Amino acid sequence: MSTDENIALQKIWKNVDSAVNQKSKDELNLLLISKAKQALYKFVVINAIAIFVCIAMIVWLIITSINRQHDFLLLINNAMLGAVVLVSLYFGLSIWYKLKNIKSDTSLKAWLEIRIDILSKWLTGRFQKVEYYLFPLLYLLTFLSIHVYYSGLGFRELLKSEKFLTEDVWGILIFTPIILVLGFRFMIKTRKYYLQKLDFLRDLYGRLGNLD
């Protein structure tokens, strides 16, 4: 490895971590991969949590549907909710699988390029903000599924009951805006964090490209 190449690599790494000592090219590659993995860590963690929530929701829908087989409206509600959850689960698993099953023998640039492409399609692709539109619908369907099941009444009977019309409606009107605001706030902050990390990975990839 030439002295000029080593100096160039040092400058790139110092933009990531100014405390690094002189390293060989291979050592710097390992450090850069480590830094990139740290940037990807929260992607994987939150995605894993979302997968777990989807699986738990599917189990809930199966159990409640079996126990309320004769409540046609509840079955329709659960089927609509289940369809959205299954699509979300498939999407989450596909992202997780692609990130986890990239060949380890690729170069650092190729390693980064593949992950950047996967995350870019997720965060800036055609359906980048679909969760904002689905969240209110998911909240409503989930609320109805849980509330109807634990009320001990049928779907239609619950909506006509005095308790629902005089008490539950007020709870819905008060707490629904709060839950929606908190949910949207969480999604916006999470998306902002994701985009920052994606920009970091793109910048790192661009700096590596300057060595070619």
PDB file of C-alpha atoms in Angstrom:
ATOM      1  CA  MET A   1       0.000   0.000   0.000  1.00  0.00           C
ATOM      2  CA  SER A   2       1.412   3.402  -0.967  1.00  0.00           C
ATOM      3  CA  THR A   3       1.983   6.204   1.532  1.00  0.00           C
ATOM      4  CA  ASP A   4      -0.393   8.509  -0.369  1.00  0.00           C
ATOM      5  CA  GLU A   5      -3.167   5.898  -0.259  1.00  0.00           C
ATOM      6  CA  ASN A   6      -2.705   5.413   3.467  1.00  0.00           C
ATOM      7  CA  ILE A   7      -2.823   9.200   4.081  1.00  0.00           C
ATOM      8  CA  ALA A   8      -6.028   9.458   2.030  1.00  0.00           C
ATOM      9  CA  LEU A   9      -7.639   6.705   4.067  1.00  0.00           C
ATOM     10  CA  GLN A  10      -6.561   8.391   7.295  1.00  0.00           C
ATOM     11  CA  LYS A  11      -8.226  11.631   6.234  1.00  0.00           C
ATOM     12  CA  ILE A  12     -11.466   9.821   5.421  1.00  0.00           C
ATOM     13  CA  TRP A  13     -11.550   8.039   8.747  1.00  0.00           C
ATOM     14  CA  LYS A  14     -10.676  11.181  10.706  1.00  0.00           C
ATOM     15  CA  ASN A  15     -13.866  12.729   9.344  1.00  0.00           C
ATOM     16  CA  VAL A  16     -15.676   9.888  11.122  1.00  0.00           C
ATOM     17  CA  ASP A  17     -13.576   9.706  14.266  1.00  0.00           C
ATOM     18  CA  SER A  18     -10.835  12.271  14.821  1.00  0.00           C
ATOM     19  CA  ALA A  19      -9.259  10.235  17.639  1.00  0.00           C
ATOM     20  CA  VAL A  20      -8.108   7.369  15.430  1.00  0.00           C
ATOM     21  CA  ASN A  21      -4.383   6.561  15.326  1.00  0.00           C
ATOM     22  CA  GLN A  22      -2.477   5.564  12.249  1.00  0.00           C
ATOM     23  CA  LYS A  23      -4.020   2.394  10.838  1.00  0.00           C
ATOM     24  CA  SER A  24      -3.373   0.096   7.925  1.00  0.00           C
ATOM     25  CA  LYS A  25      -5.825  -0.018   5.024  1.00  0.00           C
ATOM     26  CA  ASP A  26      -7.343  -3.296   6.244  1.00  0.00           C
ATOM     27  CA  GLU A  27      -7.702  -1.959   9.783  1.00  0.00           C
ATOM     28  CA  LEU A  28      -9.392   1.178   8.490  1.00  0.00           C
ATOM     29  CA  ASN A  29     -11.801  -0.905   6.447  1.00  0.00           C
ATOM     30  CA  LEU A  30     -12.775  -2.814   9.584  1.00  0.00           C
ATOM     31  CA  LEU A  31     -13.249   0.435  11.488  1.00  0.00           C
ATOM     32  CA  LEU A  32     -15.387   1.900   8.716  1.00  0.00           C
ATOM     33  CA  ILE A  33     -17.531  -1.227   8.566  1.00  0.00           C
ATOM     34  CA  SER A  34     -17.918  -1.046  12.352  1.00  0.00           C
ATOM     35  CA  LYS A  35     -19.047   2.582  12.114  1.00  0.00           C
ATOM     36  CA  ALA A  36     -21.475   1.736   9.319  1.00  0.00           C
ATOM     37  CA  LYS A  37     -22.886  -1.164  11.365  1.00  0.00           C
ATOM     38  CA  GLN A  38     -23.478   1.213  14.269  1.00  0.00           C
ATOM     39  CA  ALA A  39     -25.454   3.453  11.930  1.00  0.00           C
ATOM     40  CA  LEU A  40     -27.505   0.450  10.790  1.00  0.00           C
ATOM     41  CA  TYR A  41     -28.065  -0.904  14.304  1.00  0.00           C
ATOM     42  CA  LYS A  42     -31.185   1.106  15.103  1.00  0.00           C
ATOM     43  CA  PHE A  43     -32.660   0.252  11.702  1.00  0.00           C
ATOM     44  CA  VAL A  44     -32.418  -3.420  12.611  1.00  0.00           C
ATOM     45  CA  VAL A  45     -33.630  -2.996  16.212  1.00  0.00           C
ATOM     46  CA  ILE A  46     -36.763  -0.994  15.376  1.00  0.00           C
ATOM     47  CA  ASN A  47     -37.485  -3.268  12.424  1.00  0.00           C
ATOM     48  CA  ALA A  48     -37.201  -6.311  14.711  1.00  0.00           C
ATOM     49  CA  ILE A  49     -39.603  -4.701  17.207  1.00  0.00           C
ATOM     50  CA  ALA A  50     -42.075  -3.995  14.390  1.00  0.00           C
ATOM     51  CA  ILE A  51     -41.857  -7.637  13.253  1.00  0.00           C
ATOM     52  CA  PHE A  52     -42.542  -8.841  16.811  1.00  0.00           C
ATOM     53  CA  VAL A  53     -45.558  -6.504  17.116  1.00  0.00           C
ATOM     54  CA  CYS A  54     -46.940  -7.754  13.785  1.00  0.00           C
ATOM     55  CA  ILE A  55     -46.600 -11.391  14.856  1.00  0.00           C
ATOM     56  CA  ALA A  56     -48.260 -10.663  18.217  1.00  0.00           C
ATOM     57  CA  MET A  57     -51.097  -8.866  16.434  1.00  0.00           C
ATOM     58  CA  ILE A  58     -51.651 -11.785  14.058  1.00  0.00           C
ATOM     59  CA  VAL A  59     -51.818 -14.198  17.016  1.00  0.00           C
ATOM     60  CA  TRP A  60     -54.361 -11.900  18.695  1.00  0.00           C
ATOM     61  CA  LEU A  61     -56.500 -11.722  15.555  1.00  0.00           C
ATOM     62  CA  ILE A  62     -56.490 -15.498  15.137  1.00  0.00           C
ATOM     63  CA  ILE A  63     -57.497 -16.103  18.771  1.00  0.00           C
ATOM     64  CA  THR A  64     -60.253 -13.494  18.830  1.00  0.00           C
ATOM     65  CA  SER A  65     -61.626 -14.574  15.460  1.00  0.00           C
ATOM     66  CA  ILE A  66     -61.822 -18.199  16.560  1.00  0.00           C
ATOM     67  CA  ASN A  67     -63.576 -17.218  19.797  1.00  0.00           C
ATOM     68  CA  ARG A  68     -66.046 -14.986  17.957  1.00  0.00           C
ATOM     69  CA  GLN A  69     -66.715 -17.029  14.849  1.00  0.00           C
ATOM     70  CA  HIS A  70     -70.368 -15.950  14.664  1.00  0.00           C
ATOM     71  CA  ASP A  71     -69.691 -12.205  14.900  1.00  0.00           C
ATOM     72  CA  PHE A  72     -69.549 -11.419  11.199  1.00  0.00           C
ATOM     73  CA  LEU A  73     -68.700  -7.716  11.597  1.00  0.00           C
ATOM     74  CA  LEU A  74     -65.843  -8.453  13.988  1.00  0.00           C
ATOM     75  CA  LEU A  75     -64.486 -11.035  11.544  1.00  0.00           C
ATOM     76  CA  ILE A  76     -64.551  -8.438   8.756  1.00  0.00           C
ATOM     77  CA  ASN A  77     -62.806  -5.918  11.009  1.00  0.00           C
ATOM     78  CA  ASN A  78     -60.145  -8.481  11.968  1.00  0.00           C
ATOM     79  CA  ALA A  79     -59.687  -9.556   8.341  1.00  0.00           C
ATOM     80  CA  MET A  80     -59.042  -5.963   7.228  1.00  0.00           C
ATOM     81  CA  LEU A  81     -56.622  -5.414  10.099  1.00  0.00           C
ATOM     82  CA  GLY A  82     -54.933  -8.759   9.457  1.00  0.00           C
ATOM     83  CA  ALA A  83     -54.408  -7.965   5.770  1.00  0.00           C
ATOM     84  CA  VAL A  84     -52.571  -4.720   6.593  1.00  0.00           C
ATOM     85  CA  VAL A  85     -50.529  -6.401   9.341  1.00  0.00           C
ATOM     86  CA  LEU A  86     -49.527  -9.295   7.053  1.00  0.00           C
ATOM     87  CA  VAL A  87     -48.333  -6.872   4.370  1.00  0.00           C
ATOM     88  CA  SER A  88     -46.373  -4.943   7.011  1.00  0.00           C
ATOM     89  CA  LEU A  89     -44.879  -8.184   8.351  1.00  0.00           C
ATOM     90  CA  TYR A  90     -43.825  -9.297   4.882  1.00  0.00           C
ATOM     91  CA  PHE A  91     -42.254  -5.915   4.199  1.00  0.00           C
ATOM     92  CA  GLY A  92     -40.413  -5.892   7.543  1.00  0.00           C
ATOM     93  CA  LEU A  93     -39.131  -9.447   7.116  1.00  0.00           C
ATOM     94  CA  SER A  94     -37.935  -8.746   3.568  1.00  0.00           C
ATOM     95  CA  ILE A  95     -35.941  -5.703   4.752  1.00  0.00           C
ATOM     96  CA  TRP A  96     -34.474  -7.683   7.663  1.00  0.00           C
ATOM     97  CA  TYR A  97     -33.581 -10.628   5.411  1.00  0.00           C
ATOM     98  CA  LYS A  98     -31.899  -8.444   2.791  1.00  0.00           C
ATOM     99  CA  LEU A  99     -29.823  -6.585   5.382  1.00  0.00           C
ATOM    100  CA  LYS A 100     -28.779  -9.779   7.154  1.00  0.00           C
ATOM    101  CA  ASN A 101     -28.019 -11.934   4.123  1.00  0.00           C
ATOM    102  CA  ILE A 102     -25.513  -9.924   2.135  1.00  0.00           C
ATOM    103  CA  LYS A 103     -22.327 -11.797   1.284  1.00  0.00           C
ATOM    104  CA  SER A 104     -19.555 -10.978   3.719  1.00  0.00           C
ATOM    105  CA  ASP A 105     -16.833 -11.396   1.077  1.00  0.00           C
ATOM    106  CA  THR A 106     -17.831  -8.224  -0.792  1.00  0.00           C
ATOM    107  CA  SER A 107     -15.675  -5.108  -0.711  1.00  0.00           C
ATOM    108  CA  LEU A 108     -16.425  -2.290   1.724  1.00  0.00           C
ATOM    109  CA  LYS A 109     -17.851  -0.110  -1.063  1.00  0.00           C
ATOM    110  CA  ALA A 110     -20.071  -2.904  -2.364  1.00  0.00           C
ATOM    111  CA  TRP A 111     -21.141  -3.749   1.195  1.00  0.00           C
ATOM    112  CA  LEU A 112     -22.240  -0.141   1.722  1.00  0.00           C
ATOM    113  CA  GLU A 113     -23.777   0.270  -1.721  1.00  0.00           C
ATOM    114  CA  ILE A 114     -26.132  -2.703  -1.289  1.00  0.00           C
ATOM    115  CA  ARG A 115     -27.362  -1.501   2.112  1.00  0.00           C
ATOM    116  CA  ILE A 116     -27.768   2.080   0.917  1.00  0.00           C
ATOM    117  CA  ASP A 117     -29.849   0.850  -2.014  1.00  0.00           C
ATOM    118  CA  ILE A 118     -32.109  -1.229   0.275  1.00  0.00           C
ATOM    119  CA  LEU A 119     -32.626   1.608   2.746  1.00  0.00           C
ATOM    120  CA  SER A 120     -33.109   4.217   0.011  1.00  0.00           C
ATOM    121  CA  LYS A 121     -35.970   2.225  -1.528  1.00  0.00           C
ATOM    122  CA  TRP A 122     -37.525   1.951   1.928  1.00  0.00           C
ATOM    123  CA  LEU A 123     -37.114   5.598   3.001  1.00  0.00           C
ATOM    124  CA  THR A 124     -37.302   7.545  -0.245  1.00  0.00           C
ATOM    125  CA  GLY A 125     -39.122   5.184  -2.580  1.00  0.00           C
ATOM    126  CA  ARG A 126     -42.643   5.274  -3.959  1.00  0.00           C
ATOM    127  CA  PHE A 127     -44.312   4.170  -0.713  1.00  0.00           C
ATOM    128  CA  GLN A 128     -42.033   6.086   1.656  1.00  0.00           C
ATOM    129  CA  LYS A 129     -44.839   7.669   3.687  1.00  0.00           C
ATOM    130  CA  VAL A 130     -47.560   5.037   3.442  1.00  0.00           C
ATOM    131  CA  GLU A 131     -47.429   4.440   7.208  1.00  0.00           C
ATOM    132  CA  TYR A 132     -48.738   7.963   7.835  1.00  0.00           C
ATOM    133  CA  TYR A 133     -51.908   7.124   5.924  1.00  0.00           C
ATOM    134  CA  LEU A 134     -52.309   3.654   7.396  1.00  0.00           C
ATOM    135  CA  PHE A 135     -51.746   4.591  11.042  1.00  0.00           C
ATOM    136  CA  PRO A 136     -55.209   6.148  11.708  1.00  0.00           C
ATOM    137  CA  LEU A 137     -56.903   3.183  10.008  1.00  0.00           C
ATOM    138  CA  LEU A 138     -54.798   0.677  11.952  1.00  0.00           C
ATOM    139  CA  TYR A 139     -55.579   2.468  15.201  1.00  0.00           C
ATOM    140  CA  LEU A 140     -59.337   2.419  14.535  1.00  0.00           C
ATOM    141  CA  LEU A 141     -59.435  -1.253  13.500  1.00  0.00           C
ATOM    142  CA  THR A 142     -57.251  -2.293  16.438  1.00  0.00           C
ATOM    143  CA  PHE A 143     -59.366  -0.317  18.908  1.00  0.00           C
ATOM    144  CA  LEU A 144     -62.569  -1.884  17.610  1.00  0.00           C
ATOM    145  CA  SER A 145     -61.118  -5.398  17.681  1.00  0.00           C
ATOM    146  CA  ILE A 146     -59.946  -5.082  21.293  1.00  0.00           C
ATOM    147  CA  HIS A 147     -62.961  -3.147  22.560  1.00  0.00           C
ATOM    148  CA  VAL A 148     -65.558  -5.442  20.999  1.00  0.00           C
ATOM    149  CA  TYR A 149     -63.819  -8.595  22.192  1.00  0.00           C
ATOM    150  CA  TYR A 150     -63.482  -7.513  25.819  1.00  0.00           C
ATOM    151  CA  SER A 151     -66.943  -5.957  25.982  1.00  0.00           C
ATOM    152  CA  GLY A 152     -68.530  -9.395  25.823  1.00  0.00           C
ATOM    153  CA  LEU A 153     -70.989  -8.069  23.233  1.00  0.00           C
ATOM    154  CA  GLY A 154     -71.269  -8.550  19.514  1.00  0.00           C
ATOM    155  CA  PHE A 155     -69.925  -5.861  17.197  1.00  0.00           C
ATOM    156  CA  ARG A 156     -73.372  -4.500  16.309  1.00  0.00           C
ATOM    157  CA  GLU A 157     -74.696  -4.846  19.860  1.00  0.00           C
ATOM    158  CA  LEU A 158     -71.746  -2.896  21.295  1.00  0.00           C
ATOM    159  CA  LEU A 159     -72.222   0.041  18.935  1.00  0.00           C
ATOM    160  CA  LYS A 160     -75.896   0.222  19.930  1.00  0.00           C
ATOM    161  CA  SER A 161     -75.336  -0.229  23.666  1.00  0.00           C
ATOM    162  CA  GLU A 162     -76.045   2.607  26.085  1.00  0.00           C
ATOM    163  CA  LYS A 163     -72.592   2.348  27.648  1.00  0.00           C
ATOM    164  CA  PHE A 164     -70.899   2.826  24.294  1.00  0.00           C
ATOM    165  CA  LEU A 165     -73.089   5.786  23.323  1.00  0.00           C
ATOM    166  CA  THR A 166     -72.859   7.557  26.676  1.00  0.00           C
ATOM    167  CA  GLU A 167     -69.385   6.649  27.999  1.00  0.00           C
ATOM    168  CA  ASP A 168     -67.123   5.010  25.435  1.00  0.00           C
ATOM    169  CA  VAL A 169     -67.712   7.662  22.781  1.00  0.00           C
ATOM    170  CA  TRP A 170     -66.362  10.348  25.107  1.00  0.00           C
ATOM    171  CA  GLY A 171     -63.253   8.287  25.791  1.00  0.00           C
ATOM    172  CA  ILE A 172     -62.732   7.865  22.057  1.00  0.00           C
ATOM    173  CA  LEU A 173     -63.131  11.600  21.409  1.00  0.00           C
ATOM    174  CA  ILE A 174     -60.675  12.509  24.175  1.00  0.00           C
ATOM    175  CA  PHE A 175     -57.947   9.885  23.796  1.00  0.00           C
ATOM    176  CA  THR A 176     -57.931   9.293  20.028  1.00  0.00           C
ATOM    177  CA  PRO A 177     -56.367  12.693  19.150  1.00  0.00           C
ATOM    178  CA  ILE A 178     -53.741  12.203  21.881  1.00  0.00           C
ATOM    179  CA  ILE A 179     -52.795   8.731  20.644  1.00  0.00           C
ATOM    180  CA  LEU A 180     -52.675   9.871  17.020  1.00  0.00           C
ATOM    181  CA  VAL A 181     -50.487  12.879  17.846  1.00  0.00           C
ATOM    182  CA  LEU A 182     -48.067  10.729  19.870  1.00  0.00           C
ATOM    183  CA  GLY A 183     -47.994   8.100  17.132  1.00  0.00           C
ATOM    184  CA  PHE A 184     -47.310  10.600  14.358  1.00  0.00           C
ATOM    185  CA  ARG A 185     -44.666  12.310  16.506  1.00  0.00           C
ATOM    186  CA  PHE A 186     -42.890   8.987  17.027  1.00  0.00           C
ATOM    187  CA  MET A 187     -43.008   8.136  13.317  1.00  0.00           C
ATOM    188  CA  ILE A 188     -41.713  11.579  12.295  1.00  0.00           C
ATOM    189  CA  LYS A 189     -38.809  11.438  14.769  1.00  0.00           C
ATOM    190  CA  THR A 190     -37.940   7.882  13.764  1.00  0.00           C
ATOM    191  CA  ARG A 191     -38.044   8.735  10.067  1.00  0.00           C
ATOM    192  CA  LYS A 192     -35.819  11.779  10.668  1.00  0.00           C
ATOM    193  CA  TYR A 193     -33.306   9.586  12.500  1.00  0.00           C
ATOM    194  CA  TYR A 194     -33.354   7.033   9.675  1.00  0.00           C
ATOM    195  CA  LEU A 195     -32.750   9.710   7.037  1.00  0.00           C
ATOM    196  CA  GLN A 196     -29.826  11.137   9.026  1.00  0.00           C
ATOM    197  CA  LYS A 197     -28.201   7.718   9.200  1.00  0.00           C
ATOM    198  CA  LEU A 198     -28.863   7.121   5.510  1.00  0.00           C
ATOM    199  CA  ASP A 199     -27.153  10.440   4.709  1.00  0.00           C
ATOM    200  CA  PHE A 200     -24.207   9.357   6.867  1.00  0.00           C
ATOM    201  CA  LEU A 201     -23.878   6.091   4.933  1.00  0.00           C
ATOM    202  CA  ARG A 202     -24.130   7.915   1.591  1.00  0.00           C
ATOM    203  CA  ASP A 203     -21.452  10.376   2.687  1.00  0.00           C
ATOM    204  CA  LEU A 204     -19.207   7.540   3.796  1.00  0.00           C
ATOM    205  CA  TYR A 205     -19.742   5.772   0.471  1.00  0.00           C
ATOM    206  CA  GLY A 206     -18.919   8.971  -1.420  1.00  0.00           C
ATOM    207  CA  ARG A 207     -15.668   9.443   0.515  1.00  0.00           C
ATOM    208  CA  LEU A 208     -14.634   5.883  -0.279  1.00  0.00           C
ATOM    209  CA  GLY A 209     -15.413   6.529  -3.931  1.00  0.00           C
ATOM    210  CA  ASN A 210     -12.838   9.335  -3.975  1.00  0.00           C
ATOM    211  CA  LEU A 211     -10.104   6.738  -3.510  1.00  0.00           C
ATOM    212  CA  ASP A 212     -10.813   5.011  -6.825  1.00  0.00           C
TER     213      ASP A 212
END
